[in-house]
Amino acid sequence: MKPRPEETGDITDVEEDAGAEQTEPWTYGRTLRAKTVTIGICIAAVLWPVAVAGVGVVVAIDASQDGPVMIEEEPASAAEQSLGSVAQNYVAAWLAADRQDTTDLDRYISTGDLRLPKTASDSRNLSAANVEAIGEGTYQVAVTAEVKTSKSWGPHTYQVVLRTVGGTSIDVLGLPREVAELEVSGKKLNGYSADVTAVDAVTDTVSGFLNAYLSGTGDLSRFTAPGAELKPISPAPHKKISLAYVVANREAPEKTADGEQIHVNARVKLQANKETTLTSDYQLTLTARAGRWEVSHLGPDEIIATAQSAR
């Protein structure tokens, strides 16, 4: 089944731009004639999901609530949302094209000279992950997607180059290209200025706690402070949890005094099964006792309240 791209902007016109011929290595040595997508920027800003890059979203887990609390840090600009929307739909159209059907892809480029697959790729969960300015009015947009190869679904990342024209239209430059999966450790929350990923005393506690809390692996009480009323999620939603990094509000001391605290943000990869991997942030307060760190609080604190942007 080939999903059709869902247009989220108000695309009012698609026309050939006679001056936008591009010859790039990824076009098989042929000349691609770009097409101009005229998009209602304001409407796209309202309708397109805020998950596009440029929006910092933290999944803050509060033990007192049933589910994650989404904290929006910084809204994306209308231009970023429009670029992300076009890139996402362009990649979807590119993956859905085959020798028999290029209807969606024809909206973005002329496909007459393209070598297309006999069978289109099945894709799902496409999302614009990053918008980067690379020149005057020119942007590179990363789009993540799950693509089915053989019998399994796997994560893939594609890059698209777009050019804005007069603030009212967007040119597609060349074809999408697949790149390595985006690094999950690229953005660390401001407010947590110390990287403590290499501090075993901290990461052992954080890793042990989150594995017990999210996957049911191990005894949660081994990693919690006395009086902390924390229980593992049941049934366990994930099978495997791995740390990408841990940052803290200050450096972790080599020797701890009982009652001493540090606040950490742990970025983790959560794997529910072979086909589904998520990335999430967890805020923990660690309290020292008997020479080790224990989790005394799970959820947002005064540090996350000031961590309004990513770096």
PDB file of C-alpha atoms in Angstrom:
ATOM      1  CA  MET A   1       0.000   0.000   0.000  1.00  0.00           C
ATOM      2  CA  LYS A   2       1.414   3.361  -1.029  1.00  0.00           C
ATOM      3  CA  PRO A   3       0.409   6.212   1.290  1.00  0.00           C
ATOM      4  CA  ARG A   4      -0.469   9.407  -0.549  1.00  0.00           C
ATOM      5  CA  PRO A   5       1.173  12.505   0.859  1.00  0.00           C
ATOM      6  CA  GLU A   6      -1.155  14.541   3.023  1.00  0.00           C
ATOM      7  CA  GLU A   7      -0.830  18.166   1.990  1.00  0.00           C
ATOM      8  CA  THR A   8      -1.000  20.328   5.044  1.00  0.00           C
ATOM      9  CA  GLY A   9      -0.427  23.720   3.519  1.00  0.00           C
ATOM     10  CA  ASP A  10      -2.803  25.529   1.220  1.00  0.00           C
ATOM     11  CA  ILE A  11      -1.090  24.593  -2.025  1.00  0.00           C
ATOM     12  CA  THR A  12      -2.825  26.761  -4.563  1.00  0.00           C
ATOM     13  CA  ASP A  13      -0.707  26.258  -7.658  1.00  0.00           C
ATOM     14  CA  VAL A  14       1.991  24.043  -9.048  1.00  0.00           C
ATOM     15  CA  GLU A  15       3.801  25.356 -12.096  1.00  0.00           C
ATOM     16  CA  GLU A  16       7.026  24.658 -13.944  1.00  0.00           C
ATOM     17  CA  ASP A  17       9.823  27.115 -13.291  1.00  0.00           C
ATOM     18  CA  ALA A  18      11.684  27.442 -16.569  1.00  0.00           C
ATOM     19  CA  GLY A  19      14.763  28.832 -14.869  1.00  0.00           C
ATOM     20  CA  ALA A  20      15.097  26.156 -12.213  1.00  0.00           C
ATOM     21  CA  GLU A  21      16.925  23.391 -14.053  1.00  0.00           C
ATOM     22  CA  GLN A  22      19.188  21.390 -11.746  1.00  0.00           C
ATOM     23  CA  THR A  23      21.851  18.853 -12.677  1.00  0.00           C
ATOM     24  CA  GLU A  24      23.178  17.096  -9.579  1.00  0.00           C
ATOM     25  CA  PRO A  25      24.978  13.805  -8.923  1.00  0.00           C
ATOM     26  CA  TRP A  26      21.878  12.278  -7.388  1.00  0.00           C
ATOM     27  CA  THR A  27      19.760  12.874 -10.528  1.00  0.00           C
ATOM     28  CA  TYR A  28      21.476  10.039 -12.433  1.00  0.00           C
ATOM     29  CA  GLY A  29      23.256  12.579 -14.635  1.00  0.00           C
ATOM     30  CA  ARG A  30      19.961  13.758 -16.114  1.00  0.00           C
ATOM     31  CA  THR A  31      18.508  17.256 -15.959  1.00  0.00           C
ATOM     32  CA  LEU A  32      15.608  17.710 -13.571  1.00  0.00           C
ATOM     33  CA  ARG A  33      13.194  20.533 -14.093  1.00  0.00           C
ATOM     34  CA  ALA A  34      12.137  21.789 -10.672  1.00  0.00           C
ATOM     35  CA  LYS A  35       8.593  22.844  -9.999  1.00  0.00           C
ATOM     36  CA  THR A  36       7.488  25.693  -7.822  1.00  0.00           C
ATOM     37  CA  VAL A  37       5.090  24.916  -5.007  1.00  0.00           C
ATOM     38  CA  THR A  38       3.044  27.928  -3.996  1.00  0.00           C
ATOM     39  CA  ILE A  39       2.013  27.478  -0.415  1.00  0.00           C
ATOM     40  CA  GLY A  40      -0.117  29.530   1.955  1.00  0.00           C
ATOM     41  CA  ILE A  41       2.465  30.106   4.664  1.00  0.00           C
ATOM     42  CA  CYS A  42       0.043  31.256   7.356  1.00  0.00           C
ATOM     43  CA  ILE A  43      -2.313  28.335   6.796  1.00  0.00           C
ATOM     44  CA  ALA A  44       0.589  25.877   6.810  1.00  0.00           C
ATOM     45  CA  ALA A  45       1.749  27.324  10.109  1.00  0.00           C
ATOM     46  CA  VAL A  46      -1.602  26.558  11.690  1.00  0.00           C
ATOM     47  CA  LEU A  47      -2.174  23.129  10.211  1.00  0.00           C
ATOM     48  CA  TRP A  48       1.248  21.535  10.092  1.00  0.00           C
ATOM     49  CA  PRO A  49       2.197  19.533  13.213  1.00  0.00           C
ATOM     50  CA  VAL A  50       4.498  21.267  15.638  1.00  0.00           C
ATOM     51  CA  ALA A  51       6.834  18.272  15.651  1.00  0.00           C
ATOM     52  CA  VAL A  52       8.924  19.914  12.934  1.00  0.00           C
ATOM     53  CA  ALA A  53      12.475  20.855  13.877  1.00  0.00           C
ATOM     54  CA  GLY A  54      12.657  24.272  15.385  1.00  0.00           C
ATOM     55  CA  VAL A  55      10.091  23.278  17.951  1.00  0.00           C
ATOM     56  CA  GLY A  56      11.807  22.048  21.081  1.00  0.00           C
ATOM     57  CA  VAL A  57       9.520  19.495  22.690  1.00  0.00           C
ATOM     58  CA  VAL A  58      10.415  17.717  25.895  1.00  0.00           C
ATOM     59  CA  VAL A  59       8.563  14.641  27.076  1.00  0.00           C
ATOM     60  CA  ALA A  60       8.515  15.330  30.777  1.00  0.00           C
ATOM     61  CA  ILE A  61       7.329  12.322  32.756  1.00  0.00           C
ATOM     62  CA  ASP A  62       5.606  13.188  36.016  1.00  0.00           C
ATOM     63  CA  ALA A  63       5.012  10.233  38.281  1.00  0.00           C
ATOM     64  CA  SER A  64       1.839  11.885  39.604  1.00  0.00           C
ATOM     65  CA  GLN A  65       0.192  11.751  36.176  1.00  0.00           C
ATOM     66  CA  ASP A  66      -0.914   8.863  33.990  1.00  0.00           C
ATOM     67  CA  GLY A  67       1.073   9.821  30.898  1.00  0.00           C
ATOM     68  CA  PRO A  68       3.750  12.104  29.470  1.00  0.00           C
ATOM     69  CA  VAL A  69       3.333  15.857  29.649  1.00  0.00           C
ATOM     70  CA  MET A  70       4.344  17.604  26.443  1.00  0.00           C
ATOM     71  CA  ILE A  71       6.181  20.861  27.119  1.00  0.00           C
ATOM     72  CA  GLU A  72       6.566  23.094  24.095  1.00  0.00           C
ATOM     73  CA  GLU A  73       9.760  25.061  24.360  1.00  0.00           C
ATOM     74  CA  GLU A  74      10.023  27.226  21.300  1.00  0.00           C
ATOM     75  CA  PRO A  75       7.602  27.417  18.338  1.00  0.00           C
ATOM     76  CA  ALA A  76       8.915  26.983  14.829  1.00  0.00           C
ATOM     77  CA  SER A  77       8.581  29.920  12.465  1.00  0.00           C
ATOM     78  CA  ALA A  78       5.937  29.856   9.748  1.00  0.00           C
ATOM     79  CA  ALA A  79       8.699  29.490   7.159  1.00  0.00           C
ATOM     80  CA  GLU A  80      10.211  26.468   8.934  1.00  0.00           C
ATOM     81  CA  GLN A  81       6.806  24.826   9.209  1.00  0.00           C
ATOM     82  CA  SER A  82       6.117  25.413   5.521  1.00  0.00           C
ATOM     83  CA  LEU A  83       9.530  24.064   4.505  1.00  0.00           C
ATOM     84  CA  GLY A  84       9.065  21.025   6.703  1.00  0.00           C
ATOM     85  CA  SER A  85       5.612  20.373   5.285  1.00  0.00           C
ATOM     86  CA  VAL A  86       6.814  20.536   1.668  1.00  0.00           C
ATOM     87  CA  ALA A  87       9.870  18.354   2.395  1.00  0.00           C
ATOM     88  CA  GLN A  88       7.819  15.750   4.230  1.00  0.00           C
ATOM     89  CA  ASN A  89       5.262  15.485   1.436  1.00  0.00           C
ATOM     90  CA  TYR A  90       7.965  15.504  -1.245  1.00  0.00           C
ATOM     91  CA  VAL A  91       9.778  12.552   0.343  1.00  0.00           C
ATOM     92  CA  ALA A  92       6.457  10.719   0.722  1.00  0.00           C
ATOM     93  CA  ALA A  93       5.719  11.271  -2.976  1.00  0.00           C
ATOM     94  CA  TRP A  94       9.236  10.163  -3.951  1.00  0.00           C
ATOM     95  CA  LEU A  95       8.957   6.943  -1.941  1.00  0.00           C
ATOM     96  CA  ALA A  96       5.469   6.270  -3.325  1.00  0.00           C
ATOM     97  CA  ALA A  97       6.480   6.671  -6.986  1.00  0.00           C
ATOM     98  CA  ASP A  98       7.040   3.708  -9.292  1.00  0.00           C
ATOM     99  CA  ARG A  99       7.087   3.059 -13.033  1.00  0.00           C
ATOM    100  CA  GLN A 100       3.310   2.884 -13.178  1.00  0.00           C
ATOM    101  CA  ASP A 101       2.369   5.815 -10.948  1.00  0.00           C
ATOM    102  CA  THR A 102       4.175   9.141 -10.546  1.00  0.00           C
ATOM    103  CA  THR A 103       1.085  11.244  -9.880  1.00  0.00           C
ATOM    104  CA  ASP A 104       2.214  12.662  -6.549  1.00  0.00           C
ATOM    105  CA  LEU A 105       5.859  13.091  -7.517  1.00  0.00           C
ATOM    106  CA  ASP A 106       4.858  14.967 -10.692  1.00  0.00           C
ATOM    107  CA  ARG A 107       3.666  17.796  -8.475  1.00  0.00           C
ATOM    108  CA  TYR A 108       7.231  18.491  -7.398  1.00  0.00           C
ATOM    109  CA  ILE A 109       9.517  17.564 -10.322  1.00  0.00           C
ATOM    110  CA  SER A 110       9.343  16.431 -13.935  1.00  0.00           C
ATOM    111  CA  THR A 111       9.703  12.652 -13.814  1.00  0.00           C
ATOM    112  CA  GLY A 112      10.105  11.838 -17.508  1.00  0.00           C
ATOM    113  CA  ASP A 113      13.852  11.124 -17.295  1.00  0.00           C
ATOM    114  CA  LEU A 114      13.852   9.426 -13.890  1.00  0.00           C
ATOM    115  CA  ARG A 115      14.666   5.765 -13.404  1.00  0.00           C
ATOM    116  CA  LEU A 116      11.943   4.617 -11.047  1.00  0.00           C
ATOM    117  CA  PRO A 117      11.542   1.296  -9.236  1.00  0.00           C
ATOM    118  CA  LYS A 118       9.154  -1.357 -10.474  1.00  0.00           C
ATOM    119  CA  THR A 119       7.472  -1.370  -7.080  1.00  0.00           C
ATOM    120  CA  ALA A 120       7.111   1.649  -4.803  1.00  0.00           C
ATOM    121  CA  SER A 121       8.405   1.674  -1.239  1.00  0.00           C
ATOM    122  CA  ASP A 122       5.940   1.352   1.619  1.00  0.00           C
ATOM    123  CA  SER A 123       6.481   4.157   4.121  1.00  0.00           C
ATOM    124  CA  ARG A 124       4.846   5.493   7.260  1.00  0.00           C
ATOM    125  CA  ASN A 125       5.338   7.965  10.105  1.00  0.00           C
ATOM    126  CA  LEU A 126       7.133  10.592   8.026  1.00  0.00           C
ATOM    127  CA  SER A 127       8.235  13.677   9.929  1.00  0.00           C
ATOM    128  CA  ALA A 128      10.442  16.687   9.232  1.00  0.00           C
ATOM    129  CA  ALA A 129      13.207  16.448  11.818  1.00  0.00           C
ATOM    130  CA  ASN A 130      15.485  19.384  11.073  1.00  0.00           C
ATOM    131  CA  VAL A 131      15.467  22.577   8.981  1.00  0.00           C
ATOM    132  CA  GLU A 132      18.900  24.084   8.292  1.00  0.00           C
ATOM    133  CA  ALA A 133      19.670  27.244   6.326  1.00  0.00           C
ATOM    134  CA  ILE A 134      22.555  26.558   3.917  1.00  0.00           C
ATOM    135  CA  GLY A 135      22.446  29.752   1.866  1.00  0.00           C
ATOM    136  CA  GLU A 136      20.410  32.817   1.035  1.00  0.00           C
ATOM    137  CA  GLY A 137      16.856  31.485   0.859  1.00  0.00           C
ATOM    138  CA  THR A 138      18.112  27.899   0.517  1.00  0.00           C
ATOM    139  CA  TYR A 139      17.457  25.221   3.120  1.00  0.00           C
ATOM    140  CA  GLN A 140      18.289  21.598   3.786  1.00  0.00           C
ATOM    141  CA  VAL A 141      15.494  19.676   5.485  1.00  0.00           C
ATOM    142  CA  ALA A 142      15.880  16.255   7.103  1.00  0.00           C
ATOM    143  CA  VAL A 143      12.864  13.962   6.983  1.00  0.00           C
ATOM    144  CA  THR A 144      12.631  10.769   9.011  1.00  0.00           C
ATOM    145  CA  ALA A 145      10.448   7.844   7.985  1.00  0.00           C
ATOM    146  CA  GLU A 146       9.826   4.192   8.596  1.00  0.00           C
ATOM    147  CA  VAL A 147      10.283   2.257   5.347  1.00  0.00           C
ATOM    148  CA  LYS A 148       9.459  -1.391   4.780  1.00  0.00           C
ATOM    149  CA  THR A 149      12.254  -3.445   3.264  1.00  0.00           C
ATOM    150  CA  SER A 150      11.635  -7.164   2.696  1.00  0.00           C
ATOM    151  CA  LYS A 151       9.430  -8.063   5.646  1.00  0.00           C
ATOM    152  CA  SER A 152      10.389  -5.524   8.283  1.00  0.00           C
ATOM    153  CA  TRP A 153      10.029  -1.794   8.884  1.00  0.00           C
ATOM    154  CA  GLY A 154      13.109   0.263   9.655  1.00  0.00           C
ATOM    155  CA  PRO A 155      14.003   3.906  10.351  1.00  0.00           C
ATOM    156  CA  HIS A 156      15.425   5.994   7.499  1.00  0.00           C
ATOM    157  CA  THR A 157      16.471   9.629   7.202  1.00  0.00           C
ATOM    158  CA  TYR A 158      16.364  11.647   3.984  1.00  0.00           C
ATOM    159  CA  GLN A 159      17.563  15.141   3.113  1.00  0.00           C
ATOM    160  CA  VAL A 160      15.844  17.540   0.732  1.00  0.00           C
ATOM    161  CA  VAL A 161      17.134  20.893  -0.553  1.00  0.00           C
ATOM    162  CA  LEU A 162      14.508  23.626  -0.922  1.00  0.00           C
ATOM    163  CA  ARG A 163      14.603  27.259  -1.998  1.00  0.00           C
ATOM    164  CA  THR A 164      12.113  29.936  -1.018  1.00  0.00           C
ATOM    165  CA  VAL A 165      10.998  32.339  -3.728  1.00  0.00           C
ATOM    166  CA  GLY A 166       9.700  35.742  -2.704  1.00  0.00           C
ATOM    167  CA  GLY A 167       8.273  34.445   0.547  1.00  0.00           C
ATOM    168  CA  THR A 168       5.297  32.904  -1.257  1.00  0.00           C
ATOM    169  CA  SER A 169       6.601  29.789  -3.003  1.00  0.00           C
ATOM    170  CA  ILE A 170       9.129  27.012  -2.547  1.00  0.00           C
ATOM    171  CA  ASP A 171      11.364  25.385  -5.179  1.00  0.00           C
ATOM    172  CA  VAL A 172      12.387  21.732  -4.880  1.00  0.00           C
ATOM    173  CA  LEU A 173      16.062  21.373  -5.839  1.00  0.00           C
ATOM    174  CA  GLY A 174      17.033  17.865  -6.901  1.00  0.00           C
ATOM    175  CA  LEU A 175      15.881  14.542  -5.507  1.00  0.00           C
ATOM    176  CA  PRO A 176      15.837  13.397  -1.869  1.00  0.00           C
ATOM    177  CA  ARG A 177      18.929  11.561  -0.679  1.00  0.00           C
ATOM    178  CA  GLU A 178      19.219   9.082   2.161  1.00  0.00           C
ATOM    179  CA  VAL A 179      21.680   9.883   4.945  1.00  0.00           C
ATOM    180  CA  ALA A 180      22.777   8.314   8.209  1.00  0.00           C
ATOM    181  CA  GLU A 181      20.267   8.378  11.037  1.00  0.00           C
ATOM    182  CA  LEU A 182      20.208  11.706  12.861  1.00  0.00           C
ATOM    183  CA  GLU A 183      22.254  11.905  16.043  1.00  0.00           C
ATOM    184  CA  VAL A 184      19.991  11.936  19.072  1.00  0.00           C
ATOM    185  CA  SER A 185      22.611  13.582  21.278  1.00  0.00           C
ATOM    186  CA  GLY A 186      22.822  16.795  19.319  1.00  0.00           C
ATOM    187  CA  LYS A 187      20.588  18.864  21.561  1.00  0.00           C
ATOM    188  CA  LYS A 188      21.042  19.127  25.284  1.00  0.00           C
ATOM    189  CA  LEU A 189      18.706  21.239  27.341  1.00  0.00           C
ATOM    190  CA  ASN A 190      19.962  24.562  28.621  1.00  0.00           C
ATOM    191  CA  GLY A 191      19.890  24.638  32.399  1.00  0.00           C
ATOM    192  CA  TYR A 192      21.643  21.269  32.543  1.00  0.00           C
ATOM    193  CA  SER A 193      25.128  22.588  31.888  1.00  0.00           C
ATOM    194  CA  ALA A 194      27.224  19.615  33.034  1.00  0.00           C
ATOM    195  CA  ASP A 195      27.601  16.494  30.917  1.00  0.00           C
ATOM    196  CA  VAL A 196      27.739  13.575  33.356  1.00  0.00           C
ATOM    197  CA  THR A 197      27.384  10.769  30.823  1.00  0.00           C
ATOM    198  CA  ALA A 198      30.833   9.453  31.760  1.00  0.00           C
ATOM    199  CA  VAL A 199      30.147   9.497  35.517  1.00  0.00           C
ATOM    200  CA  ASP A 200      29.376   5.865  36.277  1.00  0.00           C
ATOM    201  CA  ALA A 201      27.892   6.566  39.702  1.00  0.00           C
ATOM    202  CA  VAL A 202      25.224   8.716  38.054  1.00  0.00           C
ATOM    203  CA  THR A 203      24.555   6.743  34.880  1.00  0.00           C
ATOM    204  CA  ASP A 204      24.405   3.405  36.702  1.00  0.00           C
ATOM    205  CA  THR A 205      21.578   4.746  38.854  1.00  0.00           C
ATOM    206  CA  VAL A 206      19.778   6.456  35.980  1.00  0.00           C
ATOM    207  CA  SER A 207      20.069   3.452  33.663  1.00  0.00           C
ATOM    208  CA  GLY A 208      19.074   0.963  36.337  1.00  0.00           C
ATOM    209  CA  PHE A 209      16.093   3.044  37.415  1.00  0.00           C
ATOM    210  CA  LEU A 210      14.752   3.666  33.899  1.00  0.00           C
ATOM    211  CA  ASN A 211      15.188   0.036  32.871  1.00  0.00           C
ATOM    212  CA  ALA A 212      13.226  -1.096  35.916  1.00  0.00           C
ATOM    213  CA  TYR A 213      10.637   1.669  35.488  1.00  0.00           C
ATOM    214  CA  LEU A 214      10.033   1.256  31.752  1.00  0.00           C
ATOM    215  CA  SER A 215      10.877  -2.355  30.926  1.00  0.00           C
ATOM    216  CA  GLY A 216      10.414  -4.165  34.227  1.00  0.00           C
ATOM    217  CA  THR A 217      14.049  -5.253  34.200  1.00  0.00           C
ATOM    218  CA  GLY A 218      15.469  -5.278  37.716  1.00  0.00           C
ATOM    219  CA  ASP A 219      14.170  -4.111  41.082  1.00  0.00           C
ATOM    220  CA  LEU A 220      13.091  -0.449  41.064  1.00  0.00           C
ATOM    221  CA  SER A 221      13.557  -0.129  44.831  1.00  0.00           C
ATOM    222  CA  ARG A 222      17.315  -0.675  44.439  1.00  0.00           C
ATOM    223  CA  PHE A 223      17.561   2.697  42.720  1.00  0.00           C
ATOM    224  CA  THR A 224      15.012   4.792  44.634  1.00  0.00           C
ATOM    225  CA  ALA A 225      15.512   6.855  47.760  1.00  0.00           C
ATOM    226  CA  PRO A 226      13.625   6.001  50.964  1.00  0.00           C
ATOM    227  CA  GLY A 227      10.206   7.649  50.935  1.00  0.00           C
ATOM    228  CA  ALA A 228      10.070   8.015  47.151  1.00  0.00           C
ATOM    229  CA  GLU A 229       6.731   6.524  46.140  1.00  0.00           C
ATOM    230  CA  LEU A 230       7.646   5.356  42.654  1.00  0.00           C
ATOM    231  CA  LYS A 231       6.318   2.259  40.936  1.00  0.00           C
ATOM    232  CA  PRO A 232       7.258   0.674  37.606  1.00  0.00           C
ATOM    233  CA  ILE A 233       4.865   1.040  34.688  1.00  0.00           C
ATOM    234  CA  SER A 234       2.720  -2.066  34.321  1.00  0.00           C
ATOM    235  CA  PRO A 235       2.547  -3.640  31.867  1.00  0.00           C
ATOM    236  CA  ALA A 236       6.038  -2.597  30.821  1.00  0.00           C
ATOM    237  CA  PRO A 237       5.799  -0.528  27.601  1.00  0.00           C
ATOM    238  CA  HIS A 238       9.344  -1.141  26.362  1.00  0.00           C
ATOM    239  CA  LYS A 239      11.722  -4.072  26.029  1.00  0.00           C
ATOM    240  CA  LYS A 240      15.026  -2.244  25.777  1.00  0.00           C
ATOM    241  CA  ILE A 241      16.199   1.104  27.153  1.00  0.00           C
ATOM    242  CA  SER A 242      19.572   2.683  26.375  1.00  0.00           C
ATOM    243  CA  LEU A 243      21.040   6.030  27.409  1.00  0.00           C
ATOM    244  CA  ALA A 244      22.058   8.532  24.741  1.00  0.00           C
ATOM    245  CA  TYR A 245      23.415  10.972  27.313  1.00  0.00           C
ATOM    246  CA  VAL A 246      22.842  12.368  30.802  1.00  0.00           C
ATOM    247  CA  VAL A 247      23.280  16.050  31.657  1.00  0.00           C
ATOM    248  CA  ALA A 248      23.035  17.651  35.092  1.00  0.00           C
ATOM    249  CA  ASN A 249      22.593  21.079  36.645  1.00  0.00           C
ATOM    250  CA  ARG A 250      26.169  20.826  37.987  1.00  0.00           C
ATOM    251  CA  GLU A 251      29.172  18.538  37.996  1.00  0.00           C
ATOM    252  CA  ALA A 252      28.754  15.368  40.032  1.00  0.00           C
ATOM    253  CA  PRO A 253      31.143  15.387  43.025  1.00  0.00           C
ATOM    254  CA  GLU A 254      33.610  12.540  43.454  1.00  0.00           C
ATOM    255  CA  LYS A 255      32.623  12.186  47.106  1.00  0.00           C
ATOM    256  CA  THR A 256      29.031  12.730  48.168  1.00  0.00           C
ATOM    257  CA  ALA A 257      27.467  13.791  51.435  1.00  0.00           C
ATOM    258  CA  ASP A 258      24.176  12.243  52.498  1.00  0.00           C
ATOM    259  CA  GLY A 259      21.270  14.393  51.351  1.00  0.00           C
ATOM    260  CA  GLU A 260      23.226  16.106  48.571  1.00  0.00           C
ATOM    261  CA  GLN A 261      21.227  16.432  45.343  1.00  0.00           C
ATOM    262  CA  ILE A 262      21.742  16.880  41.626  1.00  0.00           C
ATOM    263  CA  HIS A 263      19.100  17.292  38.927  1.00  0.00           C
ATOM    264  CA  VAL A 264      19.595  15.393  35.682  1.00  0.00           C
ATOM    265  CA  ASN A 265      17.985  15.104  32.278  1.00  0.00           C
ATOM    266  CA  ALA A 266      18.453  11.724  30.614  1.00  0.00           C
ATOM    267  CA  ARG A 267      17.888  11.292  26.899  1.00  0.00           C
ATOM    268  CA  VAL A 268      17.012   7.684  26.196  1.00  0.00           C
ATOM    269  CA  LYS A 269      16.215   5.400  23.286  1.00  0.00           C
ATOM    270  CA  LEU A 270      13.145   3.283  23.966  1.00  0.00           C
ATOM    271  CA  GLN A 271      12.592   0.103  21.991  1.00  0.00           C
ATOM    272  CA  ALA A 272       9.173  -1.534  22.243  1.00  0.00           C
ATOM    273  CA  ASN A 273       9.958  -4.077  19.514  1.00  0.00           C
ATOM    274  CA  LYS A 274      12.280  -4.536  16.558  1.00  0.00           C
ATOM    275  CA  GLU A 275      10.268  -2.109  14.450  1.00  0.00           C
ATOM    276  CA  THR A 276       9.617   0.723  16.899  1.00  0.00           C
ATOM    277  CA  THR A 277      12.273   2.886  18.542  1.00  0.00           C
ATOM    278  CA  LEU A 278      11.481   6.173  20.280  1.00  0.00           C
ATOM    279  CA  THR A 279      13.656   8.874  21.808  1.00  0.00           C
ATOM    280  CA  SER A 280      12.542  10.590  25.001  1.00  0.00           C
ATOM    281  CA  ASP A 281      13.748  12.826  27.851  1.00  0.00           C
ATOM    282  CA  TYR A 282      13.377  12.008  31.543  1.00  0.00           C
ATOM    283  CA  GLN A 283      14.073  14.424  34.373  1.00  0.00           C
ATOM    284  CA  LEU A 284      15.267  12.889  37.635  1.00  0.00           C
ATOM    285  CA  THR A 285      16.342  14.271  40.994  1.00  0.00           C
ATOM    286  CA  LEU A 286      19.152  12.203  42.498  1.00  0.00           C
ATOM    287  CA  THR A 287      19.868  12.257  46.223  1.00  0.00           C
ATOM    288  CA  ALA A 288      23.078  10.908  47.749  1.00  0.00           C
ATOM    289  CA  ARG A 289      22.915   8.265  50.472  1.00  0.00           C
ATOM    290  CA  ALA A 290      25.673   6.021  51.779  1.00  0.00           C
ATOM    291  CA  GLY A 291      28.023   6.971  48.956  1.00  0.00           C
ATOM    292  CA  ARG A 292      25.634   6.317  46.068  1.00  0.00           C
ATOM    293  CA  TRP A 293      22.971   8.185  44.114  1.00  0.00           C
ATOM    294  CA  GLU A 294      19.290   7.289  44.409  1.00  0.00           C
ATOM    295  CA  VAL A 295      16.253   8.637  42.564  1.00  0.00           C
ATOM    296  CA  SER A 296      14.152  10.741  44.911  1.00  0.00           C
ATOM    297  CA  HIS A 297      11.909  12.404  42.314  1.00  0.00           C
ATOM    298  CA  LEU A 298      10.766  11.625  38.790  1.00  0.00           C
ATOM    299  CA  GLY A 299       9.403  14.473  36.718  1.00  0.00           C
ATOM    300  CA  PRO A 300       9.898  18.192  36.021  1.00  0.00           C
ATOM    301  CA  ASP A 301      11.587  20.381  38.617  1.00  0.00           C
ATOM    302  CA  GLU A 302      12.854  23.950  38.865  1.00  0.00           C
ATOM    303  CA  ILE A 303      15.672  23.179  36.413  1.00  0.00           C
ATOM    304  CA  ILE A 304      13.424  22.063  33.563  1.00  0.00           C
ATOM    305  CA  ALA A 305      11.291  25.149  34.154  1.00  0.00           C
ATOM    306  CA  THR A 306      14.187  27.327  32.976  1.00  0.00           C
ATOM    307  CA  ALA A 307      15.376  24.993  30.210  1.00  0.00           C
ATOM    308  CA  GLN A 308      13.380  26.668  27.482  1.00  0.00           C
ATOM    309  CA  SER A 309      15.723  26.183  24.565  1.00  0.00           C
ATOM    310  CA  ALA A 310      18.085  23.583  23.192  1.00  0.00           C
ATOM    311  CA  ARG A 311      21.718  24.037  22.255  1.00  0.00           C
TER     312      ARG A 311
END
